[in-house]
Short mmCIF file of C-alpha atoms in Angstrom, two decimals:
data_model
loop_
_atom_site.label_atom_id
_atom_site.label_comp_id
_atom_site.label_asym_id
_atom_site.label_seq_id
_atom_site.Cartn_x
_atom_site.Cartn_y
_atom_site.Cartn_z
CA MET J 1 99.65 64.27 -10.44
CA THR J 2 99.20 62.16 -13.57
CA PRO J 3 96.32 60.88 -15.51
CA SER J 4 96.96 57.67 -13.92
CA GLU J 5 98.11 58.56 -10.36
CA GLY J 6 94.78 59.97 -10.71
CA ALA J 7 92.60 57.13 -11.33
CA ARG J 8 94.81 54.98 -8.40
CA ALA J 9 93.70 57.59 -6.05
CA ARG J 10 90.09 56.67 -7.08
CA THR J 11 89.82 53.86 -7.08
CA GLY J 12 91.90 53.60 -3.21
CA ARG J 13 88.89 55.94 -2.57
CA GLU J 14 85.84 53.87 -4.01
CA LEU J 15 88.09 50.84 -1.89
CA GLU J 16 87.58 52.86 1.01
CA MET J 17 84.78 53.35 1.02
CA LEU J 18 83.29 50.21 0.18
CA ASP J 19 85.58 48.34 2.92
CA SER J 20 83.79 51.04 5.11
CA LEU J 21 79.78 49.86 4.14
CA LEU J 22 80.72 46.46 5.08
CA ALA J 23 82.54 46.60 7.76
CA LEU J 24 80.02 46.99 10.24
CA GLY J 25 77.07 44.67 8.58
CA GLY J 26 73.88 45.14 9.36
CA LEU J 27 71.73 46.59 7.05
CA VAL J 28 73.28 48.80 4.61
CA LEU J 29 70.70 50.90 3.00
CA LEU J 30 71.22 52.13 -0.91
CA ARG J 31 68.52 54.35 -1.17
CA ASP J 32 68.60 55.74 -5.34
CA SER J 33 66.41 57.67 -7.67
CA VAL J 34 65.31 57.89 -11.53
CA GLU J 35 68.82 60.56 -12.00
CA TRP J 36 71.04 58.28 -9.93
CA GLU J 37 70.98 55.18 -9.94
CA GLY J 38 72.07 52.58 -7.39
CA ARG J 39 72.57 49.08 -9.06
CA SER J 40 75.78 49.55 -9.66
CA LEU J 41 76.90 50.06 -6.19
CA LEU J 42 74.93 47.04 -5.62
CA LYS J 43 77.06 45.85 -7.64
CA ALA J 44 80.41 46.70 -6.78
CA LEU J 45 79.65 45.63 -2.32
CA VAL J 46 78.35 42.02 -3.85
CA LYS J 47 81.80 41.48 -6.07
CA LYS J 48 83.99 43.10 -3.15
CA SER J 49 82.71 40.71 -0.66
CA ALA J 50 82.82 36.95 -2.80
CA LEU J 51 87.01 39.02 -3.12
CA CYS J 52 86.95 38.29 0.09
CA GLY J 53 85.60 35.21 0.67
CA GLU J 54 82.17 35.57 2.19
CA GLN J 55 78.95 33.87 1.00
CA VAL J 56 77.40 36.53 -1.40
CA HIS J 57 73.23 35.61 -1.48
CA ILE J 58 71.36 37.27 -4.23
CA LEU J 59 67.66 37.69 -4.17
CA GLY J 60 67.44 38.77 -7.68
CA CYS J 61 63.83 40.58 -8.53
CA GLU J 62 63.85 43.28 -10.57
CA VAL J 63 65.88 42.57 -13.00
CA SER J 64 67.36 38.93 -14.99
CA GLU J 65 69.94 36.52 -13.30
CA GLU J 66 71.66 37.42 -16.85
CA GLU J 67 71.89 41.38 -16.73
CA PHE J 68 72.44 41.24 -12.93
CA ARG J 69 75.44 38.56 -13.24
CA GLU J 70 77.37 40.73 -16.34
CA GLY J 71 80.18 42.36 -16.43
CA PHE J 72 81.52 39.81 -13.87
CA ASP J 73 83.92 37.16 -14.52
CA SER J 74 83.35 33.82 -13.69
CA ASP J 75 85.57 33.45 -11.04
CA ILE J 76 83.11 35.74 -9.11
CA ASN J 77 80.16 34.32 -10.84
CA ASN J 78 80.86 31.22 -9.24
CA ARG J 79 80.78 32.49 -5.93
CA LEU J 80 77.16 33.87 -6.48
CA VAL J 81 74.28 31.79 -5.03
CA TYR J 82 72.24 33.29 -6.77
CA HIS J 83 67.93 32.80 -6.01
CA ASP J 84 65.93 33.52 -9.13
CA PHE J 85 62.58 35.36 -8.58
CA PHE J 86 62.12 37.37 -11.86
CA ARG J 87 61.71 34.73 -13.69
CA ASP J 88 58.88 33.15 -11.87
CA PRO J 89 58.13 35.63 -8.53
CA LEU J 90 54.87 33.68 -8.56
CA ASN J 91 56.09 30.00 -8.73
CA TRP J 92 53.59 29.02 -11.41
CA SER J 93 55.68 27.10 -13.43
CA LYS J 94 56.48 25.05 -9.34
CA THR J 95 60.26 24.44 -10.50
CA GLU J 96 61.34 22.19 -7.45
CA ASP J 97 64.66 24.73 -6.03
CA ALA J 98 61.66 27.17 -5.91
CA PHE J 99 61.15 28.44 -2.24
CA PRO J 100 57.17 27.76 -1.05
CA GLY J 101 57.45 31.11 0.78
CA GLY J 102 58.51 33.12 -2.10
CA PRO J 103 61.61 36.01 -1.70
CA LEU J 104 59.66 36.32 1.81
CA GLY J 105 60.42 31.97 2.19
CA ALA J 106 64.23 32.40 1.29
CA LEU J 107 64.93 34.91 3.85
CA ARG J 108 63.37 33.06 6.82
CA ALA J 109 64.74 30.00 5.51
CA MET J 110 69.13 31.96 5.13
CA CYS J 111 68.03 32.50 9.38
CA LYS J 112 67.98 29.60 9.86
CA ARG J 113 71.71 29.05 9.26
CA THR J 114 74.78 28.30 12.14
CA ASP J 115 78.26 28.69 9.81
CA PRO J 116 80.40 30.82 11.41
CA VAL J 117 81.84 31.81 7.55
CA PRO J 118 80.83 36.14 6.92
CA VAL J 119 77.70 36.79 4.28
CA THR J 120 76.66 38.85 1.95
CA ILE J 121 73.09 38.80 1.05
CA ALA J 122 72.29 41.90 -1.68
CA LEU J 123 68.01 42.29 -2.56
CA ASP J 124 67.71 43.29 -5.60
CA SER J 125 64.95 45.44 -5.27
CA LEU J 126 64.02 45.98 -1.49
CA SER J 127 61.03 48.18 -3.33
CA TRP J 128 59.99 44.88 -5.65
CA LEU J 129 59.10 43.41 -1.35
CA LEU J 130 58.12 46.76 -0.36
CA LEU J 131 55.43 46.69 -3.29
CA ARG J 132 54.24 43.44 -2.85
CA LEU J 133 54.90 42.49 0.82
CA PRO J 134 52.66 44.31 4.13
CA CYS J 135 55.91 46.94 5.69
CA THR J 136 55.70 44.79 9.01
CA THR J 137 56.56 42.35 8.03
CA LEU J 138 59.51 42.81 5.15
CA CYS J 139 60.66 45.29 8.38
CA GLN J 140 60.63 42.06 10.63
CA ALA J 141 62.44 39.64 8.62
CA LEU J 142 65.27 42.10 7.70
CA HIS J 143 65.86 42.58 11.45
CA ALA J 144 65.57 38.72 11.50
CA VAL J 145 68.13 38.35 8.39
CA SER J 146 70.59 41.45 9.50
CA HIS J 147 70.75 40.62 13.66
CA GLN J 148 72.08 36.72 13.36
CA ASP J 149 74.60 37.25 14.71
CA SER J 150 74.28 39.01 17.81
CA CYS J 151 71.34 37.15 19.03
CA PRO J 152 71.28 36.81 23.16
CA GLY J 153 71.01 32.93 24.07
CA ASP J 154 72.54 31.23 20.41
CA SER J 155 74.50 28.80 21.78
CA SER J 156 76.12 28.22 17.98
CA PRO J 157 77.11 31.51 16.42
CA VAL J 158 77.64 32.89 13.19
CA GLY J 159 79.44 35.23 11.22
CA LYS J 160 78.84 38.91 10.73
CA VAL J 161 75.71 39.50 7.96
CA SER J 162 75.59 41.77 6.34
CA VAL J 163 71.92 42.52 3.73
CA LEU J 164 72.22 45.08 1.19
CA GLY J 165 69.24 46.37 0.34
CA LEU J 166 68.54 49.02 -2.86
CA LEU J 167 65.50 51.29 -2.30
CA HIS J 168 64.70 52.85 -4.54
CA GLU J 169 62.94 56.36 -2.24
CA GLU J 170 60.72 57.72 -5.11
CA LEU J 171 57.84 55.11 -5.34
CA HIS J 172 57.24 55.12 -1.56
CA GLY J 173 55.90 57.08 1.45
CA PRO J 174 58.02 58.56 3.90
CA GLY J 175 56.51 56.02 6.23
CA PRO J 176 58.49 52.77 4.78
CA VAL J 177 61.25 55.05 4.05
CA GLY J 178 61.45 55.63 7.67
CA ALA J 179 61.13 52.56 9.16
CA LEU J 180 63.87 50.94 6.79
CA SER J 181 65.92 54.20 7.32
CA SER J 182 65.50 53.18 10.96
CA LEU J 183 66.48 49.36 10.90
CA ALA J 184 69.41 50.10 8.89
CA GLN J 185 73.29 50.25 10.61
CA THR J 186 74.61 51.99 7.32
CA GLU J 187 72.55 54.16 4.77
CA VAL J 188 74.00 55.56 1.50
CA THR J 189 72.46 58.01 -0.73
CA LEU J 190 72.30 58.53 -3.86
CA GLY J 191 72.92 61.88 -5.74
CA GLY J 192 75.14 64.06 -6.92
CA THR J 193 75.41 68.28 -9.44
CA MET J 194 75.85 68.06 -12.85
CA GLY J 195 76.60 65.26 -13.94
CA GLN J 196 79.51 64.14 -11.08
CA ALA J 197 78.50 61.55 -8.96
CA SER J 198 78.11 61.80 -5.22
CA ALA J 199 77.23 59.05 -2.20
CA HIS J 200 75.98 60.54 2.11
CA ILE J 201 76.51 57.24 3.88
CA LEU J 202 75.32 57.60 7.00
CA CYS J 203 76.25 55.30 10.25
CA GLN J 204 74.21 53.89 12.82
CA ARG J 205 75.65 54.08 16.79
CA PRO J 206 75.74 50.36 17.40
CA ARG J 207 73.58 49.27 20.24
CA GLN J 208 75.46 48.30 23.10
CA ARG J 209 72.99 46.39 25.44
CA PRO J 210 73.81 46.79 28.78
CA THR J 211 76.65 43.80 30.54
CA HIS J 212 75.61 44.56 34.32
CA GLN J 213 72.26 45.03 35.69
CA VAL J 214 71.36 48.06 37.93
CA ASP J 215 69.89 48.60 41.60
CA PRO J 216 67.29 50.86 40.96
CA THR J 217 66.44 51.55 44.67
CA THR J 218 70.37 52.93 45.17
CA HIS J 219 70.02 56.44 44.99
CA LEU J 220 66.57 56.41 47.02
CA THR J 221 66.47 58.53 49.89
CA PHE J 222 64.45 56.22 51.31
CA ASN J 223 64.97 52.45 52.24
CA LEU J 224 62.70 49.71 50.49
CA HIS J 225 64.12 46.93 52.16
CA LEU J 226 63.55 45.34 55.56
CA SER J 227 65.65 43.97 58.80
CA LYS J 228 65.61 40.50 60.21
CA LYS J 229 63.00 41.84 62.92
CA GLU J 230 61.24 44.59 60.97
CA LYS J 231 60.42 40.55 58.85
CA GLU J 232 59.51 39.36 62.36
CA ALA J 233 57.64 42.41 63.38
CA ARG J 234 55.20 42.01 60.27
CA ASP J 235 54.95 38.79 60.27
CA SER J 236 53.30 38.66 64.32
CA LEU J 237 51.17 41.02 63.16
CA THR J 238 47.74 40.79 63.93
CA LEU J 239 45.74 42.83 60.81
CA PRO J 240 42.18 44.72 62.00
CA PHE J 241 40.00 42.79 59.75
CA GLN J 242 41.50 39.18 60.45
CA PHE J 243 39.36 36.60 61.48
CA SER J 244 39.99 35.09 65.15
CA SER J 245 40.17 30.87 65.71
CA GLU J 246 36.75 30.92 66.69
CA LYS J 247 35.26 33.07 63.50
CA GLN J 248 37.58 30.84 61.39
CA GLN J 249 35.85 26.94 62.87
CA ALA J 250 32.75 28.55 62.15
CA LEU J 251 32.46 29.48 58.47
CA LEU J 252 34.75 26.54 57.76
CA ARG J 253 33.08 23.67 60.25
CA PRO J 254 29.64 24.76 60.38
CA ARG J 255 27.69 22.37 63.45
CA PRO J 256 24.11 20.37 62.55
CA GLY J 257 21.21 22.35 62.84
CA GLN J 258 23.04 25.55 63.20
CA ALA J 259 21.40 28.54 61.53
CA THR J 260 23.01 30.17 58.22
CA SER J 261 23.48 33.55 59.88
CA HIS J 262 25.36 34.75 61.97
CA ILE J 263 26.53 37.90 63.70
CA PHE J 264 30.13 37.57 65.27
CA TYR J 265 31.54 40.99 67.23
CA GLU J 266 34.84 41.52 68.45
CA PRO J 267 35.74 44.42 70.18
CA ASP J 268 38.31 46.83 68.74
CA ALA J 269 40.97 47.91 72.01
CA TYR J 270 39.31 51.61 71.34
CA ASP J 271 36.50 51.00 71.87
CA ASP J 272 34.59 53.67 74.23
CA LEU J 273 31.85 51.59 75.97
CA ASP J 274 30.24 52.93 78.48
CA GLN J 275 28.30 50.33 80.95
CA GLU J 276 26.04 52.51 82.26
CA ASP J 277 24.84 54.22 79.40
CA PRO J 278 25.03 52.12 77.20
CA ASP J 279 22.46 54.57 74.39
CA ASP J 280 24.69 57.16 74.90
CA ASP J 281 25.44 58.39 70.99
CA LEU J 282 21.72 58.74 71.06
CA ASP J 283 21.35 61.79 74.27
CA ILE J 284 20.39 65.27 72.22
#
Protein backbone atom coordinates (compact mmCIF):
# COMPACT_ATOMS: atom_id res chain seq x y z
CA MET A 1 0.00 0.00 0.00
CA THR A 2 1.40 3.37 -1.03
CA PRO A 3 1.52 6.32 1.43
CA SER A 4 -1.34 8.03 -0.37
CA GLU A 5 -3.47 4.88 -0.19
CA GLY A 6 -2.69 4.53 3.49
CA ALA A 7 -3.70 8.15 4.10
CA ARG A 8 -6.97 7.61 2.26
CA ALA A 9 -7.64 4.47 4.31
CA ARG A 10 -7.02 6.34 7.57
CA THR A 11 -9.27 9.16 6.41
CA GLY A 12 -12.00 6.66 5.57
CA ARG A 13 -11.75 5.05 9.00
CA GLU A 14 -11.87 8.45 10.69
CA LEU A 15 -15.00 9.47 8.78
CA GLU A 16 -16.61 6.14 9.61
CA MET A 17 -15.85 6.69 13.29
CA LEU A 18 -17.33 10.21 13.21
CA ASP A 19 -20.47 8.89 11.53
CA SER A 20 -20.87 6.18 14.16
CA LEU A 21 -20.48 8.68 17.01
CA LEU A 22 -23.20 10.94 15.61
CA ALA A 23 -25.56 8.20 14.43
CA LEU A 24 -27.24 7.37 17.74
CA GLY A 25 -27.80 10.92 18.94
CA GLY A 26 -28.13 11.71 22.62
CA LEU A 27 -25.16 12.68 24.76
CA VAL A 28 -21.72 11.89 23.33
CA LEU A 29 -19.23 12.17 26.18
CA LEU A 30 -15.64 12.91 25.12
CA ARG A 31 -13.26 12.14 28.00
CA ASP A 32 -9.77 13.53 27.54
CA SER A 33 -6.74 14.13 29.75
CA VAL A 34 -3.69 16.37 29.98
CA GLU A 35 -1.71 14.03 27.72
CA TRP A 36 -4.48 13.40 25.18
CA GLU A 37 -6.64 16.43 24.40
CA GLY A 38 -10.15 16.00 23.00
CA ARG A 39 -10.99 19.40 21.52
CA SER A 40 -9.68 18.31 18.12
CA LEU A 41 -12.16 15.41 18.10
CA LEU A 42 -14.91 17.74 19.25
CA LYS A 43 -14.20 20.12 16.36
CA ALA A 44 -14.07 17.21 13.90
CA LEU A 45 -17.55 16.13 15.02
CA VAL A 46 -18.80 19.72 14.73
CA LYS A 47 -17.45 19.95 11.20
CA LYS A 48 -19.04 16.63 10.25
CA SER A 49 -22.43 17.74 11.56
CA ALA A 50 -22.23 21.05 9.72
CA LEU A 51 -21.35 19.31 6.43
CA CYS A 52 -24.42 17.08 6.91
CA GLY A 53 -26.65 20.17 6.95
CA GLU A 54 -27.53 20.00 10.66
CA GLN A 55 -28.03 23.00 12.91
CA VAL A 56 -24.91 23.30 15.04
CA HIS A 57 -24.84 25.27 18.30
CA ILE A 58 -21.61 25.86 20.21
CA LEU A 59 -21.54 26.77 23.89
CA GLY A 60 -18.03 28.14 24.13
CA CYS A 61 -16.90 28.53 27.73
CA GLU A 62 -13.27 27.43 27.89
CA VAL A 63 -11.57 29.00 24.86
CA SER A 64 -12.27 32.10 22.82
CA GLU A 65 -14.55 32.02 19.80
CA GLU A 66 -11.63 32.85 17.52
CA GLU A 67 -9.61 29.91 18.82
CA PHE A 68 -12.51 27.49 18.43
CA ARG A 69 -13.33 28.63 14.89
CA GLU A 70 -9.68 28.36 13.84
CA GLY A 71 -9.19 25.66 11.21
CA PHE A 72 -12.76 25.83 9.84
CA ASP A 73 -13.33 27.33 6.41
CA SER A 74 -15.81 30.16 5.94
CA ASP A 75 -18.57 27.79 4.79
CA ILE A 76 -18.39 25.81 8.04
CA ASN A 77 -18.08 28.91 10.24
CA ASN A 78 -21.17 30.45 8.65
CA ARG A 79 -23.22 27.41 9.68
CA LEU A 80 -22.19 27.55 13.34
CA VAL A 81 -24.34 29.35 15.90
CA TYR A 82 -21.81 30.37 18.54
CA HIS A 83 -22.83 31.28 22.10
CA ASP A 84 -19.81 32.99 23.63
CA PHE A 85 -19.55 32.56 27.42
CA PHE A 86 -15.77 32.78 27.46
CA ARG A 87 -15.45 36.54 27.03
CA ASP A 88 -18.04 37.50 29.67
CA PRO A 89 -19.19 34.39 31.59
CA LEU A 90 -21.05 36.36 34.29
CA ASN A 91 -22.60 38.88 31.84
CA TRP A 92 -21.04 41.87 33.57
CA SER A 93 -21.25 43.89 30.36
CA LYS A 94 -25.06 43.31 30.15
CA THR A 95 -24.98 42.62 26.43
CA GLU A 96 -28.36 42.25 24.73
CA ASP A 97 -27.56 38.92 23.09
CA ALA A 98 -26.53 37.24 26.35
CA PHE A 99 -28.83 34.68 27.92
CA PRO A 100 -30.15 35.86 31.29
CA GLY A 101 -29.55 32.41 32.78
CA GLY A 102 -26.00 32.04 31.51
CA PRO A 103 -24.92 28.75 29.90
CA LEU A 104 -27.67 26.86 31.71
CA GLY A 105 -30.23 29.32 30.34
CA ALA A 106 -28.87 28.72 26.85
CA LEU A 107 -29.29 24.97 27.31
CA ARG A 108 -32.85 25.39 28.54
CA ALA A 109 -33.67 27.66 25.61
CA MET A 110 -32.57 24.91 23.24
CA CYS A 111 -35.09 22.57 24.91
CA LYS A 112 -37.95 24.72 23.57
CA ARG A 113 -37.29 24.19 19.88
CA THR A 114 -40.03 22.55 17.82
CA ASP A 115 -38.51 22.22 14.32
CA PRO A 116 -37.80 18.73 12.94
CA VAL A 117 -34.25 19.53 11.75
CA PRO A 118 -31.43 17.47 13.34
CA VAL A 119 -29.38 19.52 15.78
CA THR A 120 -25.87 19.14 17.21
CA ILE A 121 -24.95 20.97 20.41
CA ALA A 122 -21.27 21.16 21.34
CA LEU A 123 -20.35 21.97 24.95
CA ASP A 124 -16.81 23.26 25.33
CA SER A 125 -16.54 22.21 27.97
CA LEU A 126 -18.57 20.13 30.40
CA SER A 127 -15.76 20.52 32.94
CA TRP A 128 -16.17 24.32 32.92
CA LEU A 129 -19.91 23.91 33.54
CA LEU A 130 -19.47 21.19 36.15
CA LEU A 131 -17.10 23.35 38.21
CA ARG A 132 -19.69 26.16 38.36
CA LEU A 133 -23.03 24.34 38.52
CA PRO A 134 -24.42 21.62 40.79
CA CYS A 135 -23.94 18.21 39.22
CA THR A 136 -27.64 17.33 39.53
CA THR A 137 -28.72 20.59 37.86
CA LEU A 138 -26.35 20.06 34.95
CA CYS A 139 -27.40 16.41 34.52
CA GLN A 140 -31.08 17.37 34.47
CA ALA A 141 -30.44 20.00 31.78
CA LEU A 142 -28.40 17.57 29.68
CA HIS A 143 -31.09 14.91 29.95
CA ALA A 144 -33.78 17.37 28.88
CA VAL A 145 -31.79 18.56 25.85
CA SER A 146 -30.53 15.18 24.65
CA HIS A 147 -33.93 13.44 24.94
CA GLN A 148 -36.08 15.95 23.04
CA ASP A 149 -36.65 13.54 20.18
CA SER A 150 -38.05 10.85 22.49
CA CYS A 151 -40.37 12.81 24.80
CA PRO A 152 -43.72 10.96 25.11
CA GLY A 153 -46.88 12.90 24.36
CA ASP A 154 -45.15 15.62 22.35
CA SER A 155 -47.46 16.72 19.54
CA SER A 156 -44.66 18.41 17.58
CA PRO A 157 -41.85 15.91 16.99
CA VAL A 158 -38.33 17.27 16.70
CA GLY A 159 -35.32 15.95 14.84
CA LYS A 160 -32.41 13.94 16.20
CA VAL A 161 -30.42 15.73 18.89
CA SER A 162 -26.72 15.11 19.48
CA VAL A 163 -25.02 16.72 22.47
CA LEU A 164 -21.21 16.67 22.31
CA GLY A 165 -19.69 17.21 25.75
CA LEU A 166 -15.94 17.57 26.30
CA LEU A 167 -14.94 16.42 29.81
CA HIS A 168 -11.48 16.73 31.38
CA GLU A 169 -11.91 13.76 33.69
CA GLU A 170 -8.78 14.48 35.72
CA LEU A 171 -10.49 17.56 37.18
CA HIS A 172 -13.39 15.65 38.73
CA GLY A 173 -14.05 12.89 41.19
CA PRO A 174 -15.64 9.54 40.40
CA GLY A 175 -19.14 10.76 41.41
CA PRO A 176 -19.66 13.49 38.75
CA VAL A 177 -17.84 11.45 36.09
CA GLY A 178 -20.02 8.44 36.82
CA ALA A 179 -23.20 10.53 36.71
CA LEU A 180 -22.32 11.93 33.29
CA SER A 181 -21.29 8.49 32.04
CA SER A 182 -24.69 7.09 33.01
CA LEU A 183 -26.38 9.79 30.90
CA ALA A 184 -24.17 9.30 27.84
CA GLN A 185 -25.44 7.35 24.87
CA THR A 186 -21.89 7.12 23.55
CA GLU A 187 -18.70 7.50 25.57
CA VAL A 188 -15.26 8.11 24.05
CA THR A 189 -12.15 7.84 26.22
CA LEU A 190 -9.04 9.24 24.58
CA GLY A 191 -5.64 7.72 25.29
CA GLY A 192 -2.66 6.21 23.56
CA THR A 193 0.74 4.58 23.82
CA MET A 194 4.12 5.43 22.34
CA GLY A 195 2.83 8.69 20.94
CA GLN A 196 0.02 6.99 19.03
CA ALA A 197 -3.43 8.27 19.97
CA SER A 198 -6.36 5.91 20.37
CA ALA A 199 -10.02 6.18 21.30
CA HIS A 200 -12.01 3.67 23.32
CA ILE A 201 -15.68 3.92 22.31
CA LEU A 202 -18.50 2.58 24.47
CA CYS A 203 -22.08 2.70 23.17
CA GLN A 204 -24.99 2.05 25.48
CA ARG A 205 -27.89 -0.02 24.25
CA PRO A 206 -30.91 2.22 23.53
CA ARG A 207 -33.58 1.97 26.22
CA GLN A 208 -36.75 0.49 24.76
CA ARG A 209 -40.13 1.63 26.04
CA PRO A 210 -42.81 -1.08 26.54
CA THR A 211 -45.28 -1.09 23.68
CA HIS A 212 -48.07 -2.99 25.48
CA GLN A 213 -49.50 -3.41 28.94
CA VAL A 214 -48.61 -6.59 30.84
CA ASP A 215 -51.17 -8.06 33.26
CA PRO A 216 -49.29 -8.81 36.52
CA THR A 217 -51.97 -11.35 37.54
CA THR A 218 -51.51 -13.57 34.49
CA HIS A 219 -49.42 -16.33 36.09
CA LEU A 220 -50.90 -16.32 39.60
CA THR A 221 -52.10 -19.60 41.09
CA PHE A 222 -55.24 -17.95 42.53
CA ASN A 223 -57.90 -15.72 41.07
CA LEU A 224 -58.13 -12.05 42.06
CA HIS A 225 -61.22 -11.31 39.99
CA LEU A 226 -64.82 -11.84 41.17
CA SER A 227 -67.63 -13.20 39.06
CA LYS A 228 -71.02 -11.48 38.87
CA LYS A 229 -72.57 -13.82 41.45
CA GLU A 230 -69.62 -13.36 43.79
CA LYS A 231 -69.96 -9.58 43.57
CA GLU A 232 -73.70 -9.79 44.36
CA ALA A 233 -72.98 -12.03 47.36
CA ARG A 234 -70.33 -9.62 48.59
CA ASP A 235 -72.67 -6.63 48.29
CA SER A 236 -75.48 -8.38 50.19
CA LEU A 237 -73.22 -9.47 53.05
CA THR A 238 -73.97 -7.92 56.45
CA LEU A 239 -70.82 -7.15 58.36
CA PRO A 240 -70.61 -8.18 62.06
CA PHE A 241 -70.39 -4.62 63.37
CA GLN A 242 -72.57 -2.91 60.79
CA PHE A 243 -75.08 -0.44 62.27
CA SER A 244 -78.73 -1.45 62.20
CA SER A 245 -81.33 1.00 60.88
CA GLU A 246 -82.59 1.59 64.44
CA LYS A 247 -79.13 2.52 65.67
CA GLN A 248 -78.48 4.75 62.68
CA GLN A 249 -81.72 6.68 63.22
CA ALA A 250 -80.99 7.07 66.92
CA LEU A 251 -77.53 8.47 66.27
CA LEU A 252 -78.40 10.69 63.34
CA ARG A 253 -81.78 11.97 64.52
CA PRO A 254 -81.88 12.04 68.33
CA ARG A 255 -85.33 12.64 69.87
CA PRO A 256 -85.89 15.67 72.17
CA GLY A 257 -85.06 14.87 75.77
CA GLN A 258 -83.15 11.73 74.81
CA ALA A 259 -80.14 10.97 77.01
CA THR A 260 -76.75 11.74 75.58
CA SER A 261 -75.63 8.12 76.01
CA HIS A 262 -77.48 4.97 75.05
CA ILE A 263 -76.50 1.33 74.90
CA PHE A 264 -77.54 -0.79 71.94
CA TYR A 265 -77.18 -4.54 72.11
CA GLU A 266 -77.64 -6.65 69.03
CA PRO A 267 -77.54 -10.40 69.73
CA ASP A 268 -75.20 -12.37 67.58
CA ALA A 269 -76.40 -15.51 65.83
CA TYR A 270 -73.87 -17.58 67.76
CA ASP A 271 -74.64 -16.20 71.24
CA ASP A 272 -75.35 -19.04 73.71
CA LEU A 273 -77.79 -17.64 76.28
CA ASP A 274 -79.36 -19.81 78.98
CA GLN A 275 -82.45 -18.03 80.34
CA GLU A 276 -82.70 -20.37 83.37
CA ASP A 277 -79.17 -19.57 84.58
CA PRO A 278 -77.97 -16.33 83.00
CA ASP A 279 -74.95 -16.24 85.36
CA ASP A 280 -73.63 -19.70 84.68
CA ASP A 281 -70.31 -18.22 83.58
CA LEU A 282 -69.75 -17.07 87.17
CA ASP A 283 -70.03 -20.54 88.66
CA ILE A 284 -66.86 -21.85 90.23
